[in-house]
Every structure is written in C-alpha cells, then in structure tokens.
Short mmCIF file of C-alpha atoms in Angstrom, two decimals:
data_model
loop_
_atom_site.label_atom_id
_atom_site.label_comp_id
_atom_site.label_asym_id
_atom_site.label_seq_id
_atom_site.Cartn_x
_atom_site.Cartn_y
_atom_site.Cartn_z
CA MET A 1 16.20 -34.25 34.81
CA SER A 2 18.65 -33.38 37.58
CA ASP A 3 18.59 -35.24 40.88
CA GLN A 4 17.52 -31.98 42.55
CA SER A 5 14.71 -31.41 40.09
CA HIS A 6 13.58 -34.95 40.56
CA ARG A 7 13.43 -34.53 44.36
CA LEU A 8 11.39 -31.33 43.99
CA LEU A 9 8.92 -33.13 41.71
CA GLN A 10 8.67 -35.95 44.22
CA THR A 11 7.86 -33.35 46.91
CA VAL A 12 5.07 -31.94 44.71
CA ARG A 13 3.53 -35.36 44.18
CA ARG A 14 3.98 -36.68 47.75
CA ARG A 15 2.53 -33.63 49.48
CA GLY A 16 -0.16 -32.79 46.96
CA LEU A 17 1.26 -29.30 46.40
CA SER A 18 0.65 -27.27 43.27
CA LEU A 19 3.77 -26.83 41.20
CA ALA A 20 3.25 -23.07 41.39
CA ALA A 21 3.35 -23.20 45.20
CA VAL A 22 6.66 -25.05 45.22
CA LEU A 23 8.34 -22.99 42.50
CA GLY A 24 7.04 -19.71 43.88
CA LEU A 25 5.91 -16.44 42.37
CA ALA A 26 9.44 -15.76 40.98
CA LEU A 27 8.77 -12.85 38.60
CA PRO A 28 11.72 -10.83 37.29
CA LEU A 29 11.54 -7.23 38.40
CA GLY A 30 10.63 -6.04 34.90
CA GLN A 31 7.50 -8.21 34.99
CA ILE A 32 6.17 -7.01 38.32
CA GLY A 33 3.82 -4.61 36.55
CA MET A 34 2.28 -7.59 34.69
CA MET A 35 0.91 -9.08 37.92
CA PRO A 36 -2.93 -9.10 38.07
CA ALA A 37 -4.19 -5.70 39.28
CA LYS A 38 -6.58 -7.11 41.88
CA ALA A 39 -6.42 -7.59 45.62
CA ALA A 40 -5.12 -10.82 47.04
CA PRO A 41 -7.88 -12.99 48.47
CA LYS A 42 -8.85 -12.18 52.07
CA GLY A 43 -6.72 -14.11 54.57
CA SER A 44 -4.00 -14.98 52.03
CA LEU A 45 -0.77 -16.40 53.42
CA ILE A 46 2.40 -14.97 51.88
CA ILE A 47 5.88 -16.43 52.24
CA GLY A 48 9.18 -15.04 50.98
CA ILE A 49 11.86 -17.54 50.09
CA ASP A 50 15.38 -17.08 48.78
CA GLU A 51 15.42 -19.51 45.87
CA THR A 52 13.45 -22.21 44.14
CA ALA A 53 16.21 -24.71 43.32
CA SER A 54 16.56 -25.78 46.94
CA GLU A 55 15.34 -28.72 48.92
CA TYR A 56 15.22 -26.55 52.04
CA TRP A 57 13.00 -23.90 50.54
CA ALA A 58 10.69 -26.51 48.93
CA GLU A 59 10.18 -28.10 52.29
CA TYR A 60 9.68 -24.72 53.99
CA THR A 61 6.98 -24.11 51.43
CA GLN A 62 5.49 -27.52 52.32
CA GLY A 63 4.99 -26.41 55.88
CA ALA A 64 3.39 -23.12 54.88
CA GLN A 65 1.13 -24.98 52.39
CA ASP A 66 0.00 -27.32 55.17
CA ILE A 67 -1.25 -24.33 57.13
CA ALA A 68 -2.87 -22.76 54.06
CA ASN A 69 -4.65 -26.06 53.32
CA SER A 70 -5.91 -26.38 56.88
CA LEU A 71 -7.40 -22.84 56.70
CA ASN A 72 -8.62 -23.19 53.11
CA ALA A 73 -6.47 -20.13 52.35
CA LYS A 74 -4.40 -19.09 49.36
CA LEU A 75 -0.62 -19.43 49.61
CA ILE A 76 1.34 -16.79 47.73
CA VAL A 77 5.07 -17.51 47.32
CA VAL A 78 7.57 -14.76 46.35
CA THR A 79 11.18 -15.51 45.57
CA SER A 80 13.97 -12.99 46.27
CA ASN A 81 16.93 -14.84 44.68
CA TYR A 82 18.84 -13.51 47.64
CA GLN A 83 18.09 -9.91 46.55
CA GLY A 84 16.31 -7.85 49.19
CA SER A 85 15.30 -5.22 46.59
CA GLN A 86 13.52 -7.92 44.56
CA LEU A 87 11.64 -9.08 47.59
CA LEU A 88 10.56 -5.52 48.43
CA ALA A 89 9.37 -4.94 44.83
CA GLN A 90 7.28 -8.10 44.78
CA LEU A 91 5.73 -7.46 48.18
CA GLY A 92 4.94 -3.91 47.13
CA ALA A 93 3.08 -5.19 44.10
CA ILE A 94 0.96 -7.52 46.23
CA PHE A 95 0.29 -4.96 48.95
CA ALA A 96 -0.56 -2.14 46.48
CA THR A 97 -3.87 -3.80 45.60
CA GLY A 98 -4.92 -4.48 49.16
CA CYS A 99 -4.47 -7.53 51.39
CA ASP A 100 -7.19 -7.90 53.97
CA GLN A 101 -6.19 -10.22 56.90
CA CYS A 102 -3.11 -11.29 55.03
CA ALA A 103 -0.09 -12.63 56.85
CA LEU A 104 3.64 -12.75 55.80
CA ALA A 105 6.51 -14.98 56.80
CA THR A 106 9.81 -14.29 55.05
CA ASP A 107 13.56 -14.35 55.02
CA PRO A 108 14.48 -10.73 54.30
CA SER A 109 17.51 -12.10 52.37
CA SER A 110 20.10 -10.27 54.55
CA ASN A 111 20.30 -8.07 57.64
CA ALA A 112 20.50 -5.02 55.42
CA PHE A 113 16.87 -5.41 54.27
CA VAL A 114 15.14 -6.51 57.47
CA LYS A 115 13.97 -3.07 58.61
CA ALA A 116 12.70 -2.14 55.14
CA VAL A 117 10.84 -5.39 54.66
CA VAL A 118 9.22 -5.11 58.09
CA HIS A 119 8.25 -1.47 57.46
CA ARG A 120 6.79 -2.32 54.02
CA SER A 121 4.61 -4.95 55.65
CA ALA A 122 3.62 -2.66 58.55
CA MET A 123 2.59 0.09 56.08
CA ALA A 124 0.28 -2.44 54.47
CA GLU A 125 -1.02 -3.53 57.93
CA VAL A 126 0.17 -7.11 57.24
CA PRO A 127 1.57 -8.97 60.26
CA ILE A 128 5.03 -10.35 59.55
CA VAL A 129 7.27 -13.08 60.99
CA THR A 130 10.89 -12.93 59.84
CA ILE A 131 13.23 -15.92 59.69
CA TRP A 132 17.02 -16.33 59.74
CA ASN A 133 18.11 -12.65 59.34
CA ARG A 134 17.72 -10.03 62.10
CA PRO A 135 20.24 -7.29 62.98
CA GLU A 136 21.33 -7.26 66.60
CA THR A 137 20.02 -3.72 67.16
CA ILE A 138 16.34 -4.24 66.25
CA HIS A 139 13.65 -6.59 67.55
CA PRO A 140 9.94 -7.25 66.94
CA TRP A 141 9.07 -5.40 70.18
CA ASP A 142 10.87 -2.13 69.29
CA THR A 143 10.51 -1.84 65.49
CA ASP A 144 6.97 -1.57 63.98
CA PRO A 145 5.92 -3.72 67.00
CA LYS A 146 2.22 -3.83 66.11
CA TYR A 147 3.00 -5.73 62.85
CA TRP A 148 6.39 -7.34 63.33
CA VAL A 149 5.03 -10.25 65.33
CA ALA A 150 8.07 -12.42 65.76
CA HIS A 151 11.44 -13.53 64.50
CA THR A 152 12.57 -17.16 64.49
CA SER A 153 15.71 -19.04 63.46
CA PHE A 154 17.94 -21.93 64.43
CA ASP A 155 20.92 -21.52 66.71
CA GLY A 156 23.87 -21.19 64.35
CA VAL A 157 26.44 -21.09 67.14
CA MET A 158 25.31 -24.49 68.50
CA SER A 159 25.12 -25.87 64.92
CA GLY A 160 28.76 -24.95 64.31
CA TYR A 161 29.74 -26.18 67.71
CA TYR A 162 28.11 -29.57 67.17
CA GLN A 163 29.87 -29.98 63.85
CA ALA A 164 33.27 -29.09 65.15
CA GLN A 165 32.86 -31.32 68.20
CA ALA A 166 32.13 -34.25 65.88
CA LEU A 167 35.26 -33.49 63.83
CA CYS A 168 37.36 -33.25 66.95
CA LYS A 169 36.12 -36.64 68.16
CA ALA A 170 36.52 -38.29 64.72
CA LEU A 171 40.15 -37.03 64.53
CA GLY A 172 40.96 -38.25 67.98
CA GLY A 173 41.60 -34.69 69.17
CA HIS A 174 44.45 -34.08 66.73
CA GLY A 175 44.58 -32.79 63.12
CA GLN A 176 43.93 -29.86 60.83
CA ILE A 177 40.61 -28.88 59.29
CA ALA A 178 39.37 -26.18 56.87
CA ALA A 179 36.06 -24.35 56.94
CA ILE A 180 33.66 -23.27 54.18
CA GLU A 181 31.64 -20.25 55.28
CA GLY A 182 28.21 -19.07 54.08
CA VAL A 183 27.31 -15.54 53.02
CA PRO A 184 29.30 -13.49 55.64
CA SER A 185 26.61 -10.79 56.15
CA THR A 186 24.00 -13.34 57.32
CA PRO A 187 23.66 -14.42 60.99
CA PRO A 188 23.69 -18.19 60.29
CA ALA A 189 27.04 -17.81 58.53
CA TYR A 190 28.94 -15.95 61.18
CA GLN A 191 27.17 -17.81 64.01
CA ARG A 192 28.23 -21.23 62.64
CA ILE A 193 31.85 -20.06 62.33
CA ALA A 194 31.66 -18.72 65.91
CA GLY A 195 30.43 -22.16 67.04
CA LEU A 196 33.33 -23.77 65.15
CA LYS A 197 35.84 -21.56 66.95
CA LYS A 198 34.18 -22.24 70.31
CA ALA A 199 34.55 -25.95 69.87
CA LEU A 200 38.17 -25.69 68.67
CA ALA A 201 39.01 -23.70 71.77
CA GLU A 202 37.93 -26.79 73.73
CA CYS A 203 39.89 -29.09 71.40
CA PRO A 204 43.33 -27.41 71.06
CA GLY A 205 44.82 -30.38 69.22
CA VAL A 206 42.68 -29.62 66.18
CA THR A 207 43.62 -26.43 64.31
CA LEU A 208 41.96 -24.40 61.57
CA LEU A 209 44.10 -24.63 58.40
CA ASP A 210 42.03 -22.34 56.18
CA THR A 211 38.61 -20.66 55.78
CA GLU A 212 36.96 -19.65 52.55
CA VAL A 213 33.55 -18.15 51.70
CA GLY A 214 31.32 -20.48 49.67
CA ASP A 215 28.14 -18.35 49.78
CA TRP A 216 26.01 -21.39 50.63
CA GLN A 217 26.61 -22.77 47.10
CA GLU A 218 27.59 -26.33 46.22
CA THR A 219 29.62 -25.50 43.13
CA LYS A 220 31.71 -22.82 44.89
CA ALA A 221 32.34 -25.20 47.75
CA GLN A 222 33.51 -27.88 45.33
CA ASP A 223 36.04 -25.52 43.74
CA ILE A 224 37.24 -24.43 47.19
CA ALA A 225 37.72 -28.07 48.29
CA ARG A 226 39.55 -28.94 45.08
CA THR A 227 42.03 -26.12 45.72
CA TRP A 228 42.54 -27.26 49.34
CA ILE A 229 43.16 -30.87 48.30
CA ALA A 230 45.84 -29.66 45.83
CA ARG A 231 47.37 -27.15 48.21
CA TYR A 232 47.41 -29.03 51.50
CA GLY A 233 47.42 -32.72 50.50
CA SER A 234 47.68 -34.95 53.60
CA LYS A 235 47.64 -31.92 55.90
CA LEU A 236 43.91 -31.64 55.26
CA ASN A 237 42.23 -33.93 57.78
CA GLY A 238 38.64 -32.67 57.81
CA ILE A 239 36.24 -30.16 56.20
CA PHE A 240 33.66 -28.10 58.11
CA ALA A 241 30.89 -26.83 55.77
CA SER A 242 28.41 -24.26 57.07
CA ASN A 243 25.51 -25.86 55.26
CA ASP A 244 24.66 -29.17 53.52
CA ALA A 245 24.92 -27.77 50.00
CA MET A 246 28.50 -26.74 50.55
CA ALA A 247 29.19 -30.12 52.27
CA ARG A 248 27.93 -31.81 49.11
CA GLY A 249 30.35 -29.75 47.08
CA ALA A 250 33.23 -30.73 49.35
CA VAL A 251 32.28 -34.39 49.14
CA ALA A 252 32.16 -34.16 45.35
CA ALA A 253 35.73 -32.75 45.28
CA LEU A 254 36.94 -35.50 47.61
CA ARG A 255 35.26 -38.14 45.50
CA GLU A 256 37.26 -36.97 42.49
CA LYS A 257 40.44 -38.09 44.38
CA ASN A 258 38.82 -41.16 46.05
CA LEU A 259 39.06 -39.37 49.37
CA ASN A 260 35.34 -39.41 50.22
CA GLY A 261 34.73 -41.15 53.52
CA LYS A 262 38.45 -40.83 54.38
CA ILE A 263 38.41 -37.09 55.13
CA PRO A 264 35.35 -36.35 57.33
CA VAL A 265 32.97 -33.62 56.20
CA THR A 266 30.26 -31.96 58.27
CA GLY A 267 27.26 -29.87 57.27
CA SER A 268 24.08 -28.32 58.65
CA ASP A 269 20.38 -28.33 57.53
CA GLY A 270 19.54 -32.03 57.51
CA SER A 271 18.84 -32.27 53.78
CA LYS A 272 17.92 -35.57 52.17
CA VAL A 273 21.21 -35.76 50.29
CA ALA A 274 23.16 -35.01 53.45
CA LEU A 275 21.28 -37.70 55.37
CA ASP A 276 22.04 -40.21 52.62
CA MET A 277 25.74 -39.25 52.80
CA VAL A 278 25.79 -39.58 56.54
CA LYS A 279 24.38 -43.08 56.12
CA SER A 280 26.91 -43.98 53.40
CA GLY A 281 29.83 -42.52 55.36
CA ASP A 282 30.64 -39.72 52.90
CA MET A 283 29.62 -37.19 55.58
CA LEU A 284 30.34 -37.43 59.30
CA VAL A 285 27.33 -35.45 60.62
CA THR A 286 24.71 -32.93 59.63
CA VAL A 287 22.52 -30.82 61.94
CA TRP A 288 18.78 -31.28 61.48
CA ASN A 289 16.93 -27.99 61.06
CA ASP A 290 13.34 -28.85 60.21
CA PRO A 291 12.20 -26.52 57.40
CA VAL A 292 8.72 -27.99 57.23
CA LEU A 293 8.15 -27.13 60.87
CA GLN A 294 9.76 -23.68 60.39
CA GLY A 295 7.47 -22.92 57.47
CA ALA A 296 4.36 -24.03 59.34
CA VAL A 297 5.20 -22.24 62.60
CA SER A 298 6.28 -18.95 61.06
CA ILE A 299 3.25 -18.45 58.86
CA ALA A 300 0.85 -19.79 61.52
CA ILE A 301 2.07 -17.16 64.06
CA ALA A 302 1.75 -14.38 61.43
CA HIS A 303 -1.79 -15.54 60.59
CA ALA A 304 -2.73 -15.71 64.27
CA ALA A 305 -1.86 -12.01 64.62
CA ALA A 306 -3.76 -11.18 61.41
CA VAL A 307 -7.02 -12.71 62.68
CA GLY A 308 -6.64 -11.74 66.36
CA ASP A 309 -5.85 -15.08 67.84
CA ILE A 310 -2.76 -13.53 69.38
CA ASP A 311 -1.94 -10.00 70.33
CA PRO A 312 1.79 -9.24 69.74
CA ALA A 313 1.76 -6.61 72.51
CA LYS A 314 0.91 -9.36 75.03
CA LEU A 315 3.65 -11.74 73.97
CA SER A 316 6.87 -12.12 75.89
CA HIS A 317 10.28 -11.37 74.33
CA ALA A 318 10.96 -15.15 74.32
CA GLN A 319 7.79 -15.62 72.22
CA ARG A 320 8.74 -12.94 69.76
CA ASP A 321 12.42 -13.78 69.15
CA PHE A 322 13.19 -17.50 69.46
CA TYR A 323 15.12 -20.42 68.16
CA LEU A 324 13.50 -23.69 67.00
CA LYS A 325 14.95 -26.98 68.19
CA GLN A 326 17.68 -28.73 66.18
CA GLU A 327 19.45 -32.10 66.48
CA VAL A 328 22.77 -33.64 65.48
CA VAL A 329 22.46 -36.49 62.97
CA ASP A 330 25.12 -39.18 62.68
CA LYS A 331 25.17 -42.85 61.72
CA SER A 332 23.56 -43.83 65.04
CA ASN A 333 20.33 -41.98 64.39
CA VAL A 334 20.25 -41.21 60.66
CA ASP A 335 17.59 -43.80 59.84
CA HIS A 336 15.12 -42.01 62.11
CA PHE A 337 15.61 -38.74 60.23
CA LEU A 338 15.45 -40.42 56.84
CA GLU A 339 12.10 -41.80 57.88
CA LEU A 340 11.02 -38.36 59.06
CA LYS A 341 12.15 -36.84 55.78
CA ALA A 342 10.17 -39.39 53.79
CA HIS A 343 7.03 -38.97 55.89
CA ALA A 344 7.04 -35.44 57.18
CA PRO A 345 4.18 -34.53 59.53
CA VAL A 346 1.26 -32.61 58.00
CA TYR A 347 0.69 -29.56 60.21
CA THR A 348 -2.60 -27.78 60.75
CA TYR A 349 -3.30 -24.32 62.12
CA ALA A 350 -5.53 -25.70 64.83
CA GLU A 351 -2.74 -28.03 66.01
CA LEU A 352 -0.14 -25.29 66.18
CA LYS A 353 -2.54 -22.82 67.76
CA ALA A 354 -2.68 -25.03 70.89
CA ASP A 355 0.97 -24.01 71.50
CA PHE A 356 2.82 -22.09 68.84
CA TRP A 357 6.00 -22.35 70.87
CA LYS A 358 6.01 -26.08 71.60
CA ASP A 359 9.19 -26.61 69.52
CA SER A 360 10.93 -23.46 70.70
CA ALA A 361 14.48 -23.85 71.96
CA GLY A 362 14.28 -20.57 73.84
CA GLN A 363 14.84 -16.89 73.30
CA ILE A 364 17.65 -15.80 70.96
CA PRO A 365 20.35 -14.48 73.35
CA VAL A 366 21.61 -10.92 73.34
CA GLY A 367 24.65 -10.68 71.07
CA ALA A 368 23.81 -13.71 68.88
CA ASN A 369 23.30 -11.52 65.79
CA LYS A 370 26.38 -9.35 66.16
#
C-alpha cells in the first residue's frame, strides 16, 4: 500500500466515513447509464471533486460528510478527474431522476465549465456553491442568481506572496529561484504566480531563473526539478511550488542529489506530508488552506439555500463571493497545524448556520480572476 493510500485509509477510519464517500462516485462516462434510475433521497448533499487520490479532496469530503451526518442526509460524491464534461455528465444523471431539496458544492474543474455547471444545476433547481474556479466576468449575483448561491476560494495571490516572501528572507535577499506553476487556466495557478511576482518586485535581489508548468502533479514537478538541478547547478537557490504536491516532487528530486534541506522549497495547501517536511526542514513553508472547513462551509451554504434558511437574493456580494482564511506555516508554528491535522474539528450544520461567514477573509476583489 502506498503512503498516500495508507493516509486515505486512516482518514476513513479516524473520521468514521464510508469508503464510498471518500473515494467518490467516480463512474467512467460509459457507465453513467448504469446508475440506479431512481431519484436521489430528499435533501441529498452533492459534492464534485477533482480526483480521489488526493489528501486535499479526501479532507474536503470529510467536511461535507460532517454536515451530512449532522443533518442525517445522504452525501453523494462525484469525481471529475479534472474533466468538466465528465462532471456535467454525472450531474446530469443525478438530476435527471429528480433531486428534491438537494444541494451542490463543486469545483467546476476549470473556468471554461463554470457557467455550464451552474446552469445545469439551476435547470434542476438545485442550489450550487462553486469553489476555486470562477471566470472574472461572471458572479453568483448575475448568472442564474436564484440558484448560484455563492463562490468561495482561498486567496492565491497572497499564498504566492507569502511563499516568495519566505524565500526572499531565507536567501538573505539575494539569489535565484525557479517556479513550478499549476494548471495555467485555473485561478489558483495564475494567482499564485502573480503573488510570487509581487513579492519579487519588493525583493529585487532575488530573481526568477525559470518557470515551468507542473499541472499540480508531483511526478511532473519531480521531473522539472531534476532538469533544473542538472541545468542550473549552484545557480538554483530556491524552488517555489504552487501547491504541496509539486513541492513534494521538487523535494524528491533534491533528495536524489542530497540537496534536500539545502535548497529551500515552498508550497501551498497545508497537506500532512508538507507539514511533516516543514518540520523536518525539507520544506521552508507551506500555506494552510483548510479543506475540511472549505468542504463544510460550501455544502452548508448550498443546503441553507435549498431549505430556505438563507435567501441568495438578500445576501451581500461579500457573502456570495469570498475567500476563506489561510495561514503561513513554518517551523515556528508547524506543531500546531500538525495537531489540527490529526484532530480536525467535526463541523455541524447548526454550528455553521450561526454564522456561515465566520471564517471569511473578505470579498474576492475585482480582477482577482483575470
């Protein structure tokens, strides 16, 4: 069993989740017609995730399952594998049989599919909260506003800024770094690179040697870092990775040359492996984005609209398009976040209903998703 599979199994046991809930309803497109031809139970909660082999998405599912458990509701998990067309097909199969008082929280997989996913949900009269991806030109209040309740994400610009600031400080304000970017068409990817460039403008002694696209994937990032080590040698003084999976790949490449801990690496997401590497010194920092909280908040807000606990038309723009709080993790505070990772809060709908926006970091600013 791989380390990642072992961590997912531990998640299932620790949180009391069904294996089906964590792994998701990941049917190939050709098997969509084999889904049971009956309506989803009244009040079902539906989440759309990008992949199953991911600590982040397993923990996002934890948060949604917490809310389902507190409501005694069914949680349905669909997996897009980063394919918006696959997400649409699976949602269509669920909605075709009826979905009374259902609620949906999903990553549409990319900006290109946001409008279609929102409209598919609106046609089924299912309130939807989107996460991560939203084009700059559309918002919950101007696109199917009755059913697109809200959009929530984490501030990618500040994430990239925090990482690059840490690299600048670690290098004493002088050196050369290289950056591994996520999927370029997604807001978190280009936001984090924008944050990197913002920080470098304030630290002119640190320059950007190279940038490559790693598509959020550990193995691609490892290959990229191997190439950089061979090409640049001692000129490479630090590596900025746009997420923790790619940071892991960079650290793995450095470890092959006994350079881990000598060339600082940063990441974002606050995964367990990244936290462990921050503690060991293999990574300099990660940025904590709490997927359990994100899963709980996003599906709870969608459910609130489905049952009439909130009226989207009466919400402010800041309540319908907002960032969640995030924090920088380094050696000075990593033990706190390791403890939080091991003993994540169990959220209830009643608790979140008291203030759905308690952990909001404010409205997503105009231009953030360009």
